[in-house]
mmCIF file of C-alpha atoms in Angstrom:
data_model
loop_
_atom_site.group_PDB
_atom_site.id
_atom_site.type_symbol
_atom_site.label_atom_id
_atom_site.label_comp_id
_atom_site.label_asym_id
_atom_site.label_seq_id
_atom_site.Cartn_x
_atom_site.Cartn_y
_atom_site.Cartn_z
ATOM 1 C CA MET A 1 0.009 -0.171 0.044
ATOM 2 C CA LEU A 2 2.874 2.432 0.739
ATOM 3 C CA GLN A 3 4.292 1.720 -2.531
ATOM 4 C CA LEU A 4 1.052 2.408 -4.405
ATOM 5 C CA HIS A 5 0.546 5.638 -2.656
ATOM 6 C CA ALA A 6 4.325 6.660 -3.413
ATOM 7 C CA ARG A 7 3.635 5.956 -7.129
ATOM 8 C CA LEU A 8 0.470 8.117 -7.075
ATOM 9 C CA ALA A 9 2.077 10.923 -5.477
ATOM 10 C CA VAL A 10 5.043 10.920 -7.790
ATOM 11 C CA ALA A 11 2.921 10.577 -11.035
ATOM 12 C CA PRO A 12 2.285 13.799 -12.900
ATOM 13 C CA VAL A 13 -1.366 14.381 -12.603
ATOM 14 C CA ASN A 14 -3.738 17.450 -12.706
ATOM 15 C CA PRO A 15 -5.148 18.823 -9.657
ATOM 16 C CA GLY A 16 -8.148 16.648 -8.555
ATOM 17 C CA THR A 17 -7.126 13.509 -10.288
ATOM 18 C CA LEU A 18 -5.758 11.759 -7.403
ATOM 19 C CA THR A 19 -8.986 12.308 -5.390
ATOM 20 C CA ASP A 20 -10.843 10.720 -8.367
ATOM 21 C CA LEU A 21 -8.686 7.703 -8.460
ATOM 22 C CA THR A 22 -8.935 7.345 -4.834
ATOM 23 C CA GLU A 23 -12.766 7.426 -4.974
ATOM 24 C CA VAL A 24 -12.594 4.808 -7.893
ATOM 25 C CA SER A 25 -10.882 2.569 -5.532
ATOM 26 C CA GLN A 26 -13.620 2.952 -3.075
ATOM 27 C CA GLY A 27 -16.330 1.848 -5.704
ATOM 28 C CA CYS A 28 -18.840 3.693 -7.763
ATOM 29 C CA ALA A 29 -22.509 3.059 -8.578
ATOM 30 C CA LYS A 30 -23.543 0.068 -10.542
ATOM 31 C CA GLY A 31 -22.628 0.763 -14.283
ATOM 32 C CA CYS A 32 -20.076 3.510 -13.565
ATOM 33 C CA ASP A 33 -16.586 2.915 -14.526
ATOM 34 C CA LEU A 34 -15.197 6.373 -13.195
ATOM 35 C CA CYS A 35 -16.704 8.670 -10.584
ATOM 36 C CA SER A 36 -16.091 11.561 -8.387
ATOM 37 C CA GLU A 37 -17.655 12.718 -4.907
ATOM 38 C CA PHE A 38 -18.367 16.218 -6.375
ATOM 39 C CA ASN A 39 -19.858 15.278 -9.984
ATOM 40 C CA GLY A 40 -20.963 11.618 -9.528
ATOM 41 C CA CYS A 41 -20.210 9.275 -12.505
ATOM 42 C CA LEU A 42 -17.722 10.527 -14.952
ATOM 43 C CA LYS A 43 -17.782 7.553 -17.401
ATOM 44 C CA CYS A 44 -20.470 4.843 -17.816
ATOM 45 C CA SER A 45 -19.752 1.139 -18.701
ATOM 46 C CA PRO A 46 -20.519 0.140 -22.358
ATOM 47 C CA LYS A 47 -24.102 -0.040 -23.638
ATOM 48 C CA LEU A 48 -25.146 2.591 -20.757
ATOM 49 C CA PHE A 49 -25.832 6.176 -21.276
ATOM 50 C CA ILE A 50 -24.636 9.081 -19.164
ATOM 51 C CA LEU A 51 -27.097 11.634 -17.965
ATOM 52 C CA LEU A 52 -25.962 14.848 -16.463
ATOM 53 C CA GLU A 53 -28.503 16.206 -13.988
ATOM 54 C CA ARG A 54 -28.047 19.822 -12.635
ATOM 55 C CA ASN A 55 -27.988 20.095 -8.759
ATOM 56 C CA ASP A 56 -27.750 23.805 -7.742
ATOM 57 C CA ILE A 57 -24.363 24.910 -9.200
ATOM 58 C CA ARG A 58 -23.016 21.571 -10.281
ATOM 59 C CA GLN A 59 -23.809 18.588 -12.644
ATOM 60 C CA ILE A 60 -24.040 15.039 -11.424
ATOM 61 C CA GLY A 61 -23.741 12.172 -13.764
ATOM 62 C CA ILE A 62 -25.649 8.998 -13.554
ATOM 63 C CA CYS A 63 -25.827 5.797 -15.826
ATOM 64 C CA LEU A 64 -28.881 4.716 -17.546
ATOM 65 C CA PRO A 65 -29.882 1.691 -19.854
ATOM 66 C CA SER A 66 -31.966 4.378 -22.041
ATOM 67 C CA CYS A 67 -32.577 7.921 -22.291
ATOM 68 C CA PRO A 68 -35.600 9.420 -20.259
ATOM 69 C CA LEU A 69 -38.296 11.501 -21.946
ATOM 70 C CA GLY A 70 -37.130 14.981 -23.235
ATOM 71 C CA TYR A 71 -33.643 13.531 -24.178
ATOM 72 C CA PHE A 72 -32.303 11.604 -27.254
ATOM 73 C CA ASP A 73 -29.413 9.298 -27.070
ATOM 74 C CA LEU A 74 -25.961 9.913 -28.760
ATOM 75 C CA ARG A 75 -23.805 6.892 -29.250
ATOM 76 C CA ASN A 76 -20.053 7.433 -29.177
ATOM 77 C CA PRO A 77 -17.326 4.899 -29.102
ATOM 78 C CA GLU A 78 -15.843 6.594 -25.852
ATOM 79 C CA MET A 79 -19.174 6.900 -24.135
ATOM 80 C CA ASN A 80 -22.948 7.035 -24.813
ATOM 81 C CA LYS A 81 -24.715 10.232 -23.734
ATOM 82 C CA CYS A 82 -28.261 11.462 -23.254
ATOM 83 C CA ILE A 83 -28.617 14.935 -24.955
ATOM 84 C CA LYS A 84 -31.467 17.140 -23.823
ATOM 85 C CA CYS A 85 -33.945 18.088 -26.533
ATOM 86 C CA LYS A 86 -33.571 21.797 -27.613
ATOM 87 C CA ILE A 87 -36.391 21.973 -30.149
ATOM 88 C CA GLU A 88 -39.078 24.731 -29.664
ATOM 89 C CA ASN A 89 -42.320 23.409 -27.957
ATOM 90 C CA CYS A 90 -40.937 19.824 -28.090
ATOM 91 C CA ASP A 91 -41.344 17.406 -25.093
ATOM 92 C CA ASP A 92 -39.503 14.570 -26.673
ATOM 93 C CA CYS A 93 -37.157 14.122 -29.627
ATOM 94 C CA PHE A 94 -35.366 11.516 -31.883
ATOM 95 C CA SER A 95 -32.347 13.649 -32.792
ATOM 96 C CA ARG A 96 -31.273 17.330 -32.471
ATOM 97 C CA ASN A 97 -33.647 18.198 -35.287
ATOM 98 C CA PHE A 98 -36.471 15.819 -35.171
ATOM 99 C CA CYS A 99 -39.188 16.089 -32.502
ATOM 100 C CA THR A 100 -41.247 13.130 -31.834
ATOM 101 C CA LYS A 101 -43.842 14.621 -29.329
ATOM 102 C CA CYS A 102 -44.945 18.168 -28.962
ATOM 103 C CA LYS A 103 -46.230 19.967 -25.883
ATOM 104 C CA GLU A 104 -50.015 19.757 -25.268
ATOM 105 C CA GLY A 105 -52.271 21.203 -27.610
ATOM 106 C CA LEU A 106 -49.778 21.442 -30.401
ATOM 107 C CA TYR A 107 -49.515 19.422 -33.700
ATOM 108 C CA LEU A 108 -46.672 17.395 -34.870
ATOM 109 C CA HIS A 109 -45.508 17.438 -38.530
ATOM 110 C CA LYS A 110 -42.267 16.157 -39.978
ATOM 111 C CA GLY A 111 -40.183 16.715 -36.720
ATOM 112 C CA ARG A 112 -41.760 20.087 -35.651
ATOM 113 C CA CYS A 113 -44.513 21.547 -33.705
ATOM 114 C CA TYR A 114 -47.351 23.624 -34.967
ATOM 115 C CA THR A 115 -50.418 25.456 -33.647
ATOM 116 C CA THR A 116 -52.386 24.089 -36.688
ATOM 117 C CA CYS A 117 -51.554 21.572 -39.285
ATOM 118 C CA PRO A 118 -50.054 23.066 -42.422
ATOM 119 C CA GLU A 119 -52.227 23.522 -45.506
ATOM 120 C CA GLY A 120 -53.177 20.264 -47.147
ATOM 121 C CA TYR A 121 -52.644 18.254 -44.011
ATOM 122 C CA SER A 122 -55.035 17.117 -41.172
ATOM 123 C CA ALA A 123 -54.767 15.355 -37.805
ATOM 124 C CA ALA A 124 -54.755 11.669 -38.419
ATOM 125 C CA ASN A 125 -57.293 9.550 -36.536
ATOM 126 C CA GLY A 126 -57.937 12.016 -33.833
ATOM 127 C CA THR A 127 -54.206 12.329 -32.880
ATOM 128 C CA MET A 128 -52.155 15.530 -32.697
ATOM 129 C CA GLU A 129 -50.035 14.264 -35.672
ATOM 130 C CA CYS A 130 -50.526 15.871 -39.262
ATOM 131 C CA SER A 131 -50.730 13.721 -42.149
ATOM 132 C CA SER A 132 -51.511 14.032 -45.936
ATOM 133 C CA PRO A 133 -54.716 12.661 -47.319
ATOM 134 C CA ALA A 134 -54.485 9.005 -49.042
ATOM 135 C CA GLN A 135 -52.303 9.287 -51.942
ATOM 136 C CA CYS A 136 -54.259 8.167 -55.068
ATOM 137 C CA GLU A 137 -52.866 8.156 -58.471
ATOM 138 C CA MET A 138 -55.587 9.639 -60.844
ATOM 139 C CA SER A 139 -55.723 10.156 -64.551
ATOM 140 C CA GLU A 140 -55.871 13.599 -66.237
ATOM 141 C CA TRP A 141 -59.289 15.018 -66.611
ATOM 142 C CA GLY A 142 -61.121 14.227 -69.657
ATOM 143 C CA PRO A 143 -62.604 17.003 -72.113
ATOM 144 C CA TRP A 144 -65.875 18.670 -70.822
ATOM 145 C CA GLY A 145 -68.952 17.224 -72.411
ATOM 146 C CA PRO A 146 -71.968 19.011 -74.149
ATOM 147 C CA CYS A 147 -74.167 21.279 -72.337
ATOM 148 C CA SER A 148 -77.291 19.441 -71.288
ATOM 149 C CA LYS A 149 -80.219 19.726 -69.100
ATOM 150 C CA LYS A 150 -82.217 16.679 -67.948
ATOM 151 C CA LYS A 151 -80.392 14.613 -70.661
ATOM 152 C CA LYS A 152 -81.614 16.991 -73.244
ATOM 153 C CA LEU A 153 -79.080 19.104 -75.410
ATOM 154 C CA CYS A 154 -81.573 21.757 -76.754
ATOM 155 C CA GLY A 155 -84.705 23.670 -75.743
ATOM 156 C CA PHE A 156 -83.055 25.238 -72.819
ATOM 157 C CA ARG A 157 -81.021 28.285 -72.063
ATOM 158 C CA LYS A 158 -78.614 27.253 -69.041
ATOM 159 C CA GLY A 159 -77.539 23.760 -68.012
ATOM 160 C CA ASN A 160 -74.566 21.595 -66.941
ATOM 161 C CA GLU A 161 -71.678 20.063 -68.495
ATOM 162 C CA GLU A 162 -69.450 17.180 -67.189
ATOM 163 C CA ARG A 163 -65.971 15.922 -67.240
ATOM 164 C CA SER A 164 -64.428 12.743 -65.764
ATOM 165 C CA ARG A 165 -61.274 10.960 -64.691
ATOM 166 C CA LYS A 166 -60.166 7.592 -63.758
ATOM 167 C CA ILE A 167 -58.564 6.189 -60.601
ATOM 168 C CA LEU A 168 -55.280 4.536 -61.513
ATOM 169 C CA GLN A 169 -54.203 3.277 -58.174
ATOM 170 C CA ALA A 170 -55.764 3.260 -54.840
ATOM 171 C CA PRO A 171 -54.056 2.880 -51.375
ATOM 172 C CA ALA A 172 -54.675 -0.629 -50.397
ATOM 173 C CA GLY A 173 -57.194 -0.916 -53.098
ATOM 174 C CA ASP A 174 -59.857 1.380 -51.262
ATOM 175 C CA VAL A 175 -61.190 3.769 -53.995
ATOM 176 C CA SER A 176 -63.404 5.571 -51.199
ATOM 177 C CA MET A 177 -60.290 7.221 -50.129
ATOM 178 C CA CYS A 178 -59.725 8.839 -53.445
ATOM 179 C CA PRO A 179 -61.094 12.071 -54.583
ATOM 180 C CA ALA A 180 -63.981 12.547 -56.841
ATOM 181 C CA THR A 181 -63.837 11.076 -60.510
ATOM 182 C CA THR A 182 -66.451 13.359 -62.001
ATOM 183 C CA GLU A 183 -67.020 17.215 -61.905
ATOM 184 C CA LEU A 184 -69.919 19.395 -63.003
ATOM 185 C CA ARG A 185 -69.944 23.056 -63.909
ATOM 186 C CA ARG A 186 -72.698 25.504 -64.997
ATOM 187 C CA CYS A 187 -72.825 26.231 -68.683
ATOM 188 C CA THR A 188 -74.929 28.620 -71.129
ATOM 189 C CA VAL A 189 -76.307 27.431 -74.374
ATOM 190 C CA GLN A 190 -75.815 30.199 -77.215
ATOM 191 C CA LYS A 191 -78.936 28.995 -79.054
ATOM 192 C CA ASN A 192 -81.941 27.542 -77.198
ATOM 193 C CA GLN A 193 -83.852 26.493 -80.235
ATOM 194 C CA CYS A 194 -83.675 22.803 -81.360
ATOM 195 C CA PRO A 195 -82.341 21.961 -84.764
ATOM 196 C CA GLU A 196 -84.931 21.945 -87.593
ATOM 197 C CA GLY A 197 -85.197 18.106 -87.599
ATOM 198 C CA LYS A 198 -85.904 17.710 -84.084
ATOM 199 C CA LYS A 199 -88.328 20.795 -84.223
ATOM 200 C CA LYS A 200 -90.291 19.414 -86.970
ATOM 201 C CA LYS A 201 -90.362 16.102 -85.321
ATOM 202 C CA LYS A 202 -91.931 17.550 -82.394
ATOM 203 C CA GLU A 203 -94.274 19.380 -84.551
ATOM 204 C CA ASP A 204 -95.394 16.251 -86.293
ATOM 205 C CA GLN A 205 -95.903 14.632 -82.736
ATOM 206 C CA GLY A 206 -98.086 17.563 -81.731
ATOM 207 C CA LYS A 207 -100.101 17.281 -85.184
ATOM 208 C CA ARG A 208 -100.636 13.540 -84.569
ATOM 209 C CA GLY A 209 -101.772 14.171 -81.092
ATOM 210 C CA ASN A 210 -104.224 16.808 -82.073
ATOM 211 C CA THR A 211 -105.461 14.475 -84.969
ATOM 212 C CA ASN A 212 -105.899 11.603 -82.355
ATOM 213 C CA GLY A 213 -107.643 14.008 -79.965
ATOM 214 C CA ASN A 214 -110.093 15.305 -82.607
ATOM 215 C CA ARG A 215 -110.724 11.758 -83.709
ATOM 216 C CA ASN A 216 -111.409 10.568 -80.109
ATOM 217 C CA ARG A 217 -113.762 13.675 -79.497
ATOM 218 C CA LYS A 218 -115.669 12.817 -82.798
ATOM 219 C CA ASP A 219 -116.028 9.048 -81.863
ATOM 220 C CA THR A 220 -117.144 10.288 -78.369
ATOM 221 C CA LYS A 221 -119.659 12.570 -80.032
ATOM 222 C CA ASP A 222 -120.974 9.953 -82.397
ATOM 223 C CA ALA A 223 -121.322 7.534 -79.689
ATOM 224 C CA LYS A 224 -123.597 9.877 -77.791
ATOM 225 C CA SER A 225 -125.832 10.756 -80.812
ATOM 226 C CA GLY A 226 -126.226 6.940 -81.380
ATOM 227 C CA THR A 227 -127.414 6.466 -77.851
ATOM 228 C CA LYS A 228 -129.963 9.365 -78.082
ATOM 229 C CA ARG A 229 -131.388 7.720 -81.455
ATOM 230 C CA ARG A 230 -131.738 4.436 -79.759
ATOM 231 C CA LYS A 231 -133.694 5.964 -76.986
ATOM 232 C CA GLY A 232 -135.724 7.862 -79.523
ATOM 233 C CA GLN A 233 -136.451 4.937 -81.515
ATOM 234 C CA GLN A 234 -137.545 2.893 -78.347
ATOM 235 C CA ARG A 235 -139.942 5.686 -77.420
ATOM 236 C CA GLY A 236 -141.372 5.929 -81.159
ATOM 237 C CA THR A 237 -142.143 2.219 -81.476
ATOM 238 C CA ARG A 238 -143.872 1.562 -78.298
ATOM 239 C CA ILE A 239 -147.247 -0.247 -79.225
ATOM 240 C CA PRO A 240 -150.187 1.041 -77.067
ATOM 241 C CA VAL A 241 -152.298 -1.332 -75.323
ATOM 242 C CA THR A 242 -156.114 -1.385 -76.323
ATOM 243 C CA SER A 243 -159.002 -3.228 -74.753
ATOM 244 C CA ALA A 244 -160.747 -5.887 -76.352
ATOM 245 C CA SER A 245 -164.099 -4.980 -77.855
ATOM 246 C CA PRO A 246 -167.298 -6.874 -76.506
ATOM 247 C CA SER A 247 -168.371 -9.753 -78.677
ATOM 248 C CA GLN A 248 -171.679 -9.677 -80.213
#
């Protein structure tokens, strides 16, 4: 023992090193390879992380199997460390620049915290994480169709025109997650008169309808006249009943 102390006393060391080595010989906390009375653990065993906790004006090192909430792990060949998250409004992080949990009431989006989700994003499944809508692969819009109203192409002033597109690929085959495949918009017809062919056809249909109506009215009138004649004939051909004359 005397020889050991003599060697330590002669060795060229910085102030305080001798005290640290003496404390190491007295034993450190479990998982700590080097410690001091003033700063706690100075070096943790491999696979453990050193966390520096502030106590008044000094920092005390402790060894942990994983870093606590609000810290991320930094692996190093010499010693693994727990580094405090410094991202604004972040409660927990994966690295210096990527937050994984925001403070209460804030939304998480791509490693940052926001008061609302950015445009085009919304909170997913009632969580506080912003996500984009389901990604669907859609074809280009087709051309606008003719202006129509109730499937008619003439005889009106204002109507609607329609165009469509196809779903090329849907997430997990669920087409309900994709946007609309048809689109309508108002349109105005320059000429609201139907072409001559269609107009003549409508007129012919109207004439036939009038002819049929006149024929039906005539048939009804003739039927009524016939009924009256039959009734008159019945009244005119009635034979009077006479009493028999007395025989002589």
